[in-house]
Amino acid sequence: MTAFTVALQDGKAVSCAAGKSVLEACLAAGLPMPYNCRSGECAECRAVLLSGSVEESPGADPAVFTEADRRKGRILTCLCAPTSDIALEIVLRDGASAPRIERLSATVNRVERVSASVVQVALDCPREIAYRAGQYFEWVVPGIAPNRYFSAANPPGGTELVFDVRLYPGGAIGDRVRSALSPGDPLEIAGPYGHFGFTANDHRPAICVAGGTGLAPIKAMVADALAGKSGRRIRLLYGARRQEDLYDIALLDGWAARSADFGYAIALSEEPDGSAWDGPRGTVTGLLADTVFDGFGAEAFLCGPPPMIDAAVPILEAIGVDPDDIHADRFSPAKV
Ligand SMILES: Cc1cc2nc3c(=O)[nH]c(=O)nc-3n(C[C@H](O)[C@H](O)[C@H](O)COP(=O)(O)OP(=O)(O)OC[C@H]3O[C@@H](n4cnc5c(N)ncnc54)[C@H](O)[C@@H]3O)c2cc1C
Ligand code: FES
């Protein structure tokens, strides 16, 4: 099979099979690449093509990667496959502690409908999986392509992996989970992927904004931080459409009761008028604008639908959060 050489600064070089993305080849070689979504949505994998040629697959979000970027010789390594040997300029991450990406066969041990729109799936892995709270895994399900991504909803430290799966009308995974996934079934996963999550030993206040199942990685991060007694103050704003879509509220209440470091509030955007809900109504970004007034020195962690993230960023910047301290995990649909 044809393979090309991808040369990075500092003399690092990896071999990339024809048709494979630069990012996949570099991750497989263990390089600490910057990236998150692996699908053209975040631009965190951006690099400068110094020499050689690549073919770009469709899917780059023009909101984050533009024609001007291309004219400047920039590429998204997750979408580009080399068509010759290439040389790249890219700032690698500190890779000392990046967990190894692996593919493994797990066993389903729980499938539970936890709200009108969310099913929680717990997997038992053959051994403890090294990952960081906030990372995601690829589900490799026969007959469903491309592979779908789901974030671990529990912190690392055991053989169990929990996922919160949102049910979309016509969703291939959602349908499979709802109708055909049972305890004892095998499920192939690959990962962990991404760099979303709290940085170890960072004690700055954290503003977390979660939309829908965007709560999943945030739960893992909060559980990890509270268990480690990080002392980090965490304020979570959680948005859902209706009361019937909320889940894991008892877990959030338990954290808030046990730790002065954690507090949360909920906004419902489509709760019917006249219902018993007496909390905030409207979008979670509206709740952010109405309730959080000072972000100086804080970090923000946003997870959920891209429009929610795009709406939250300017609000956070306006209250003083440094743009470099705004971290986002965009739950984009798979590019079917
Ligand atoms: C890094 C990352 C982590 C993710 N983690 C999670 C997670 O923990 N939990 C979770 O529920 N989802 C998560 N997602 C989103 C999830 O991967 C997609 O929603 C996926 O497409 C769902 O697959 P499906 O087969 O159920 O629906 P599909 O068959 O892919 O889609 C069915 C229909 O629903 C629409 N749709 C699907 N997903 C979305 C969406 N996110 N927003 C709006 N419309 C959509 C599609 O456009 C299509 O019309 C994550 C996405 C990324 C990129
Ligand atoms: S755009 Fe390439 S990893 Fe997100």
Short mmCIF file of C-alpha atoms and ligand atoms in Angstrom, two decimals:
data_model
loop_
_atom_site.label_atom_id
_atom_site.label_comp_id
_atom_site.label_asym_id
_atom_site.label_seq_id
_atom_site.Cartn_x
_atom_site.Cartn_y
_atom_site.Cartn_z
CA MET A 1 0.00 0.00 0.00
CA THR A 2 1.26 3.50 -0.82
CA ALA A 3 2.40 5.49 2.19
CA PHE A 4 3.71 9.03 2.51
CA THR A 5 6.01 10.60 5.05
CA VAL A 6 4.62 13.31 7.31
CA ALA A 7 7.53 15.34 8.67
CA LEU A 8 6.99 17.59 11.69
CA GLN A 9 9.30 20.07 13.32
CA ASP A 10 12.02 18.75 15.63
CA GLY A 11 12.78 16.01 13.11
CA LYS A 12 9.71 13.93 14.01
CA ALA A 13 8.29 11.94 11.09
CA VAL A 14 5.53 9.36 10.69
CA SER A 15 4.33 7.20 7.85
CA CYS A 16 0.77 7.85 6.64
CA ALA A 17 -1.03 5.32 4.42
CA ALA A 18 -2.67 6.80 1.33
CA GLY A 19 -6.21 7.92 2.13
CA LYS A 20 -5.62 8.13 5.87
CA SER A 21 -5.80 11.51 7.60
CA VAL A 22 -2.62 13.13 8.84
CA LEU A 23 -4.14 13.29 12.33
CA GLU A 24 -5.01 9.57 12.50
CA ALA A 25 -1.51 8.62 11.36
CA CYS A 26 0.12 10.91 13.92
CA LEU A 27 -2.16 9.75 16.77
CA ALA A 28 -1.50 6.11 15.85
CA ALA A 29 2.22 6.90 16.09
CA GLY A 30 1.66 8.31 19.58
CA LEU A 31 2.39 11.95 18.76
CA PRO A 32 0.76 14.47 21.14
CA MET A 33 -1.26 16.19 18.42
CA PRO A 34 -3.55 19.13 19.16
CA TYR A 35 -7.13 18.19 18.18
CA ASN A 36 -10.56 17.60 19.58
CA CYS A 37 -13.49 16.74 17.30
CA ARG A 38 -11.71 14.84 14.47
CA SER A 39 -14.41 16.04 12.10
CA GLY A 40 -13.68 19.62 10.99
CA GLU A 41 -15.70 21.36 13.70
CA CYS A 42 -13.15 22.81 16.10
CA ALA A 43 -10.01 23.72 14.08
CA GLU A 44 -7.82 22.71 17.01
CA CYS A 45 -5.88 20.40 14.66
CA ARG A 46 -4.85 23.26 12.37
CA ALA A 47 -1.32 23.11 10.93
CA VAL A 48 0.67 24.91 8.25
CA LEU A 49 1.59 22.85 5.20
CA LEU A 50 5.23 23.75 4.51
CA SER A 51 5.71 21.43 1.54
CA GLY A 52 3.93 18.68 -0.36
CA SER A 53 0.25 18.26 -1.11
CA VAL A 54 -2.87 16.98 0.64
CA GLU A 55 -6.45 16.17 -0.28
CA GLU A 56 -9.05 17.72 2.02
CA SER A 57 -12.25 15.77 2.73
CA PRO A 58 -15.44 17.82 2.96
CA GLY A 59 -16.78 18.78 6.37
CA ALA A 60 -14.75 21.77 7.58
CA ASP A 61 -17.02 24.18 9.43
CA PRO A 62 -16.60 27.57 7.68
CA ALA A 63 -17.19 29.24 11.06
CA VAL A 64 -13.83 27.93 12.28
CA PHE A 65 -11.81 27.25 9.10
CA THR A 66 -12.08 29.53 6.09
CA GLU A 67 -10.80 30.04 2.56
CA ALA A 68 -8.42 32.61 4.03
CA ASP A 69 -6.92 29.84 6.17
CA ARG A 70 -6.43 27.69 3.07
CA ARG A 71 -4.81 30.57 1.17
CA LYS A 72 -2.33 30.92 4.04
CA GLY A 73 -1.37 27.27 3.60
CA ARG A 74 -3.21 26.05 6.69
CA ILE A 75 -4.79 22.62 6.79
CA LEU A 76 -7.00 20.69 9.19
CA THR A 77 -5.01 17.56 9.88
CA CYS A 78 -8.18 15.61 10.73
CA LEU A 79 -9.62 16.14 7.24
CA CYS A 80 -6.47 16.06 5.10
CA ALA A 81 -4.78 13.01 3.64
CA PRO A 82 -1.32 13.40 2.08
CA THR A 83 -1.00 12.88 -1.67
CA SER A 84 2.80 13.22 -1.47
CA ASP A 85 5.40 13.37 1.28
CA ILE A 86 4.62 16.48 3.33
CA ALA A 87 6.21 18.74 5.94
CA LEU A 88 4.08 20.47 8.57
CA GLU A 89 4.47 23.22 11.10
CA ILE A 90 2.32 22.45 14.12
CA VAL A 91 2.58 23.10 17.84
CA LEU A 92 2.43 19.74 19.57
CA ARG A 93 0.89 19.38 23.02
CA ASP A 94 2.76 18.33 26.10
CA GLY A 95 2.19 14.63 25.54
CA ALA A 96 3.73 13.26 28.70
CA SER A 97 0.42 12.00 30.07
CA ALA A 98 -1.74 11.47 26.97
CA PRO A 99 -3.58 8.16 27.41
CA ARG A 100 -2.95 5.61 24.67
CA ILE A 101 -5.68 5.24 22.06
CA GLU A 102 -6.87 1.66 21.80
CA ARG A 103 -9.69 -0.40 20.38
CA LEU A 104 -11.41 -2.94 22.58
CA SER A 105 -14.45 -5.10 22.93
CA ALA A 106 -16.57 -4.23 25.97
CA THR A 107 -19.72 -5.84 27.33
CA VAL A 108 -22.95 -3.96 27.94
CA ASN A 109 -23.99 -4.26 31.57
CA ARG A 110 -26.75 -1.64 31.82
CA VAL A 111 -29.11 0.11 29.40
CA GLU A 112 -31.38 2.54 31.21
CA ARG A 113 -33.77 5.20 29.98
CA VAL A 114 -32.92 8.08 32.33
CA SER A 115 -35.12 10.77 30.74
CA ALA A 116 -37.52 11.21 27.84
CA SER A 117 -34.61 11.79 25.48
CA VAL A 118 -31.58 10.10 27.07
CA VAL A 119 -30.51 6.49 27.50
CA GLN A 120 -27.58 5.70 29.77
CA VAL A 121 -25.39 2.80 28.66
CA ALA A 122 -22.83 1.29 31.04
CA LEU A 123 -20.10 -0.92 29.61
CA ASP A 124 -17.83 -3.33 31.36
CA CYS A 125 -14.34 -3.26 29.84
CA PRO A 126 -11.96 -6.22 29.97
CA ARG A 127 -9.47 -4.10 31.93
CA GLU A 128 -9.20 -0.60 33.37
CA ILE A 129 -9.10 1.97 30.57
CA ALA A 130 -6.78 4.94 30.94
CA TYR A 131 -8.59 8.13 29.98
CA ARG A 132 -9.04 11.65 31.27
CA ALA A 133 -12.41 12.93 32.47
CA GLY A 134 -13.85 14.87 29.52
CA GLN A 135 -12.55 12.58 26.77
CA TYR A 136 -14.72 10.72 24.29
CA PHE A 137 -14.81 7.30 22.65
CA GLU A 138 -15.80 6.08 19.23
CA TRP A 139 -18.57 3.46 19.06
CA VAL A 140 -17.83 0.90 16.36
CA VAL A 141 -21.26 -0.59 15.67
CA PRO A 142 -21.73 -3.01 12.75
CA GLY A 143 -23.93 -1.49 10.05
CA ILE A 144 -23.61 2.08 11.35
CA ALA A 145 -21.12 4.34 9.59
CA PRO A 146 -19.38 6.58 10.26
CA ASN A 147 -18.58 5.61 13.82
CA ARG A 148 -20.40 7.81 16.35
CA TYR A 149 -18.70 9.62 19.23
CA PHE A 150 -19.82 9.54 22.86
CA SER A 151 -18.14 11.10 25.88
CA ALA A 152 -17.44 9.09 29.00
CA ALA A 153 -19.94 10.24 31.63
CA ASN A 154 -18.06 8.75 34.58
CA PRO A 155 -14.57 9.50 35.85
CA PRO A 156 -11.68 7.12 35.17
CA GLY A 157 -10.56 4.59 37.72
CA GLY A 158 -12.33 1.32 37.01
CA THR A 159 -13.44 -1.07 34.30
CA GLU A 160 -16.84 0.59 33.83
CA LEU A 161 -17.50 3.20 31.15
CA VAL A 162 -20.82 5.06 31.24
CA PHE A 163 -22.30 6.96 28.29
CA ASP A 164 -25.33 9.26 28.06
CA VAL A 165 -26.86 8.79 24.63
CA ARG A 166 -29.31 11.37 23.34
CA LEU A 167 -32.14 9.88 21.26
CA TYR A 168 -32.64 11.77 17.98
CA PRO A 169 -35.57 11.00 15.68
CA GLY A 170 -34.17 8.57 13.11
CA GLY A 171 -30.86 8.36 14.97
CA ALA A 172 -29.09 5.14 14.00
CA ILE A 173 -27.33 4.68 17.33
CA GLY A 174 -30.32 5.93 19.31
CA ASP A 175 -32.58 3.38 17.59
CA ARG A 176 -30.06 0.60 18.16
CA VAL A 177 -29.64 1.50 21.83
CA ARG A 178 -33.38 1.78 22.40
CA SER A 179 -34.47 -1.36 20.64
CA ALA A 180 -31.59 -3.80 20.31
CA LEU A 181 -28.93 -3.24 22.96
CA SER A 182 -29.16 -5.44 26.05
CA PRO A 183 -26.97 -6.38 29.00
CA GLY A 184 -24.48 -9.02 27.92
CA ASP A 185 -24.15 -7.70 24.35
CA PRO A 186 -20.63 -6.95 23.06
CA LEU A 187 -19.82 -3.37 22.02
CA GLU A 188 -16.63 -2.35 20.28
CA ILE A 189 -15.17 1.02 21.22
CA ALA A 190 -12.02 2.97 20.36
CA GLY A 191 -10.42 5.79 22.28
CA PRO A 192 -9.97 7.81 24.34
CA TYR A 193 -9.96 10.88 22.11
CA GLY A 194 -9.87 14.63 22.59
CA HIS A 195 -8.43 17.11 25.04
CA PHE A 196 -11.57 18.52 26.67
CA GLY A 197 -11.43 18.53 30.47
CA PHE A 198 -10.02 20.20 33.56
CA THR A 199 -6.26 20.55 33.69
CA ALA A 200 -4.75 18.71 36.63
CA ASN A 201 -3.57 21.00 39.43
CA ASP A 202 -5.42 24.02 38.05
CA HIS A 203 -7.45 25.55 40.85
CA ARG A 204 -9.12 28.45 39.08
CA PRO A 205 -12.91 28.71 39.34
CA ALA A 206 -14.66 26.80 36.56
CA ILE A 207 -17.83 27.92 34.80
CA CYS A 208 -19.36 24.86 33.12
CA VAL A 209 -22.19 25.14 30.61
CA ALA A 210 -23.86 21.90 29.49
CA GLY A 211 -26.64 21.49 26.95
CA GLY A 212 -28.55 18.18 26.92
CA THR A 213 -26.16 15.23 27.00
CA GLY A 214 -23.33 17.78 27.06
CA LEU A 215 -23.76 17.02 30.75
CA ALA A 216 -21.94 13.69 30.22
CA PRO A 217 -18.28 14.79 30.15
CA ILE A 218 -18.98 17.58 32.64
CA LYS A 219 -20.26 14.97 35.14
CA ALA A 220 -17.06 12.97 34.67
CA MET A 221 -14.95 16.10 35.20
CA VAL A 222 -16.86 17.29 38.27
CA ALA A 223 -16.85 13.83 39.86
CA ASP A 224 -13.11 13.59 39.26
CA ALA A 225 -12.45 17.08 40.66
CA LEU A 226 -14.59 16.55 43.77
CA ALA A 227 -13.07 13.12 44.43
CA GLY A 228 -9.60 14.63 44.17
CA LYS A 229 -10.62 17.43 46.57
CA SER A 230 -9.14 19.88 44.08
CA GLY A 231 -10.69 22.82 45.91
CA ARG A 232 -11.73 24.17 42.54
CA ARG A 233 -15.01 26.10 42.67
CA ILE A 234 -17.33 24.76 39.99
CA ARG A 235 -20.50 26.47 38.84
CA LEU A 236 -22.58 24.37 36.42
CA LEU A 237 -25.33 25.75 34.22
CA TYR A 238 -27.34 22.93 32.69
CA GLY A 239 -29.79 23.47 29.86
CA ALA A 240 -32.49 21.13 28.64
CA ARG A 241 -35.69 21.54 26.70
CA ARG A 242 -38.24 20.26 29.21
CA GLN A 243 -38.35 18.82 32.70
CA GLU A 244 -38.87 15.38 31.19
CA ASP A 245 -35.45 15.69 29.48
CA LEU A 246 -33.54 16.32 32.72
CA TYR A 247 -31.54 13.48 34.19
CA ASP A 248 -29.04 12.78 36.99
CA ILE A 249 -30.46 15.63 39.08
CA ALA A 250 -30.10 13.53 42.26
CA LEU A 251 -26.39 13.20 41.47
CA LEU A 252 -26.02 16.99 41.07
CA ASP A 253 -28.03 17.60 44.27
CA GLY A 254 -25.79 15.16 46.14
CA TRP A 255 -22.64 16.95 45.00
CA ALA A 256 -24.10 20.35 45.89
CA ALA A 257 -25.12 19.08 49.36
CA ARG A 258 -21.75 17.50 50.07
CA SER A 259 -19.40 20.11 48.66
CA ALA A 260 -19.39 23.88 48.98
CA ASP A 261 -17.19 23.88 45.86
CA PHE A 262 -20.05 22.83 43.59
CA GLY A 263 -23.28 24.57 42.66
CA TYR A 264 -25.63 24.31 39.71
CA ALA A 265 -28.66 25.87 38.07
CA ILE A 266 -30.98 24.68 35.33
CA ALA A 267 -32.73 26.49 32.48
CA LEU A 268 -35.51 24.88 30.44
CA SER A 269 -36.03 26.27 26.95
CA GLU A 270 -39.27 24.55 25.91
CA GLU A 271 -41.09 23.81 29.16
CA PRO A 272 -44.85 24.24 28.56
CA ASP A 273 -46.43 27.36 30.03
CA GLY A 274 -48.32 26.70 33.23
CA SER A 275 -46.33 23.58 34.18
CA ALA A 276 -45.14 23.02 37.75
CA TRP A 277 -41.57 24.12 36.84
CA ASP A 278 -40.70 27.17 38.92
CA GLY A 279 -37.04 27.48 37.89
CA PRO A 280 -35.53 29.59 35.11
CA ARG A 281 -37.00 29.31 31.62
CA GLY A 282 -35.18 30.06 28.39
CA THR A 283 -31.81 29.07 27.03
CA VAL A 284 -28.90 28.10 29.21
CA THR A 285 -26.89 30.90 27.60
CA GLY A 286 -29.63 33.32 28.72
CA LEU A 287 -29.15 31.93 32.23
CA LEU A 288 -25.40 32.47 31.86
CA ALA A 289 -25.91 36.10 30.83
CA ASP A 290 -28.42 36.71 33.66
CA THR A 291 -26.55 35.07 36.54
CA VAL A 292 -22.78 35.06 36.03
CA PHE A 293 -21.34 38.56 36.07
CA ASP A 294 -17.65 38.12 36.74
CA GLY A 295 -15.44 35.74 34.84
CA PHE A 296 -12.05 37.29 35.53
CA GLY A 297 -9.62 34.55 36.45
CA ALA A 298 -12.12 31.80 35.66
CA GLU A 299 -11.97 29.04 33.07
CA ALA A 300 -15.05 28.05 31.09
CA PHE A 301 -15.98 24.59 29.84
CA LEU A 302 -18.79 24.39 27.30
CA CYS A 303 -20.28 21.16 26.09
CA GLY A 304 -23.28 20.44 23.93
CA PRO A 305 -24.87 21.66 20.70
CA PRO A 306 -22.62 23.96 18.61
CA PRO A 307 -25.21 26.82 18.56
CA MET A 308 -25.18 26.84 22.37
CA ILE A 309 -21.40 27.06 22.37
CA ASP A 310 -21.35 29.82 19.75
CA ALA A 311 -23.85 31.81 21.85
CA ALA A 312 -21.96 31.29 25.11
CA VAL A 313 -18.49 32.38 23.95
CA PRO A 314 -19.23 36.13 23.50
CA ILE A 315 -21.09 36.22 26.83
CA LEU A 316 -18.10 34.70 28.60
CA GLU A 317 -15.69 37.08 26.90
CA ALA A 318 -17.90 40.02 27.88
CA ILE A 319 -17.75 39.05 31.57
CA GLY A 320 -13.98 38.82 31.45
CA VAL A 321 -13.08 35.20 30.73
CA ASP A 322 -9.87 35.12 28.71
CA PRO A 323 -10.63 33.62 25.24
CA ASP A 324 -7.73 31.18 25.77
CA ASP A 325 -9.52 29.91 28.88
CA ILE A 326 -12.77 29.04 27.07
CA HIS A 327 -12.78 25.35 26.22
CA ALA A 328 -15.49 23.75 24.12
CA ASP A 329 -16.62 20.26 23.21
CA ARG A 330 -19.01 20.60 20.29
CA PHE A 331 -21.51 17.73 20.07
CA SER A 332 -21.91 17.82 16.30
CA PRO A 333 -23.94 15.23 14.42
CA ALA A 334 -21.99 12.51 12.64
CA LYS A 335 -21.38 13.41 8.99
CA VAL A 336 -23.53 10.65 7.53
C1 LIG B 1 -16.57 14.82 20.44
C2 LIG B 1 -18.03 14.45 20.48
C3 LIG B 1 -18.55 13.87 21.64
C4 LIG B 1 -19.91 13.54 21.69
N1 LIG B 1 -20.44 13.00 22.83
C5 LIG B 1 -21.77 12.73 22.90
C6 LIG B 1 -22.36 12.21 24.11
O1 LIG B 1 -21.70 11.96 25.11
N2 LIG B 1 -23.70 11.98 24.12
C7 LIG B 1 -24.49 12.24 23.02
O2 LIG B 1 -25.70 12.01 23.09
N3 LIG B 1 -23.95 12.73 21.87
C8 LIG B 1 -22.62 12.97 21.79
N4 LIG B 1 -22.09 13.48 20.64
C9 LIG B 1 -22.97 13.68 19.49
C10 LIG B 1 -23.21 12.34 18.79
O3 LIG B 1 -21.99 11.75 18.40
C11 LIG B 1 -24.07 12.62 17.54
O4 LIG B 1 -25.24 13.27 17.96
C12 LIG B 1 -24.40 11.37 16.76
O5 LIG B 1 -24.64 11.73 15.41
C13 LIG B 1 -25.63 10.63 17.25
O6 LIG B 1 -25.76 9.47 16.48
P1 LIG B 1 -27.16 8.81 16.10
O7 LIG B 1 -26.79 7.64 15.27
O8 LIG B 1 -28.00 8.62 17.31
O9 LIG B 1 -27.89 9.91 15.21
P2 LIG B 1 -27.59 10.14 13.65
O10 LIG B 1 -28.05 8.95 12.86
O11 LIG B 1 -26.18 10.56 13.49
O12 LIG B 1 -28.54 11.39 13.33
C14 LIG B 1 -29.97 11.26 13.25
C15 LIG B 1 -30.59 12.61 13.03
O13 LIG B 1 -30.39 13.42 14.20
C16 LIG B 1 -29.64 14.58 13.88
N5 LIG B 1 -28.60 14.75 14.92
C17 LIG B 1 -27.74 13.80 15.34
N6 LIG B 1 -26.90 14.31 16.26
C18 LIG B 1 -27.23 15.60 16.41
C19 LIG B 1 -26.70 16.64 17.22
N7 LIG B 1 -25.65 16.41 18.05
N8 LIG B 1 -27.28 17.85 17.14
C20 LIG B 1 -28.33 18.07 16.30
N9 LIG B 1 -28.88 17.11 15.50
C21 LIG B 1 -28.33 15.90 15.56
C22 LIG B 1 -28.94 14.27 12.55
O14 LIG B 1 -28.67 15.45 11.82
C23 LIG B 1 -29.94 13.39 11.87
O15 LIG B 1 -30.94 14.16 11.26
C24 LIG B 1 -20.74 13.79 20.57
C25 LIG B 1 -20.19 14.35 19.40
C26 LIG B 1 -18.86 14.68 19.36
C27 LIG B 1 -18.30 15.29 18.11
S1 FES B 2 -11.30 20.30 13.21
FE1 FES B 2 -9.79 18.78 13.26
S2 FES B 2 -9.89 18.00 15.26
FE2 FES B 2 -11.51 19.43 15.20
#
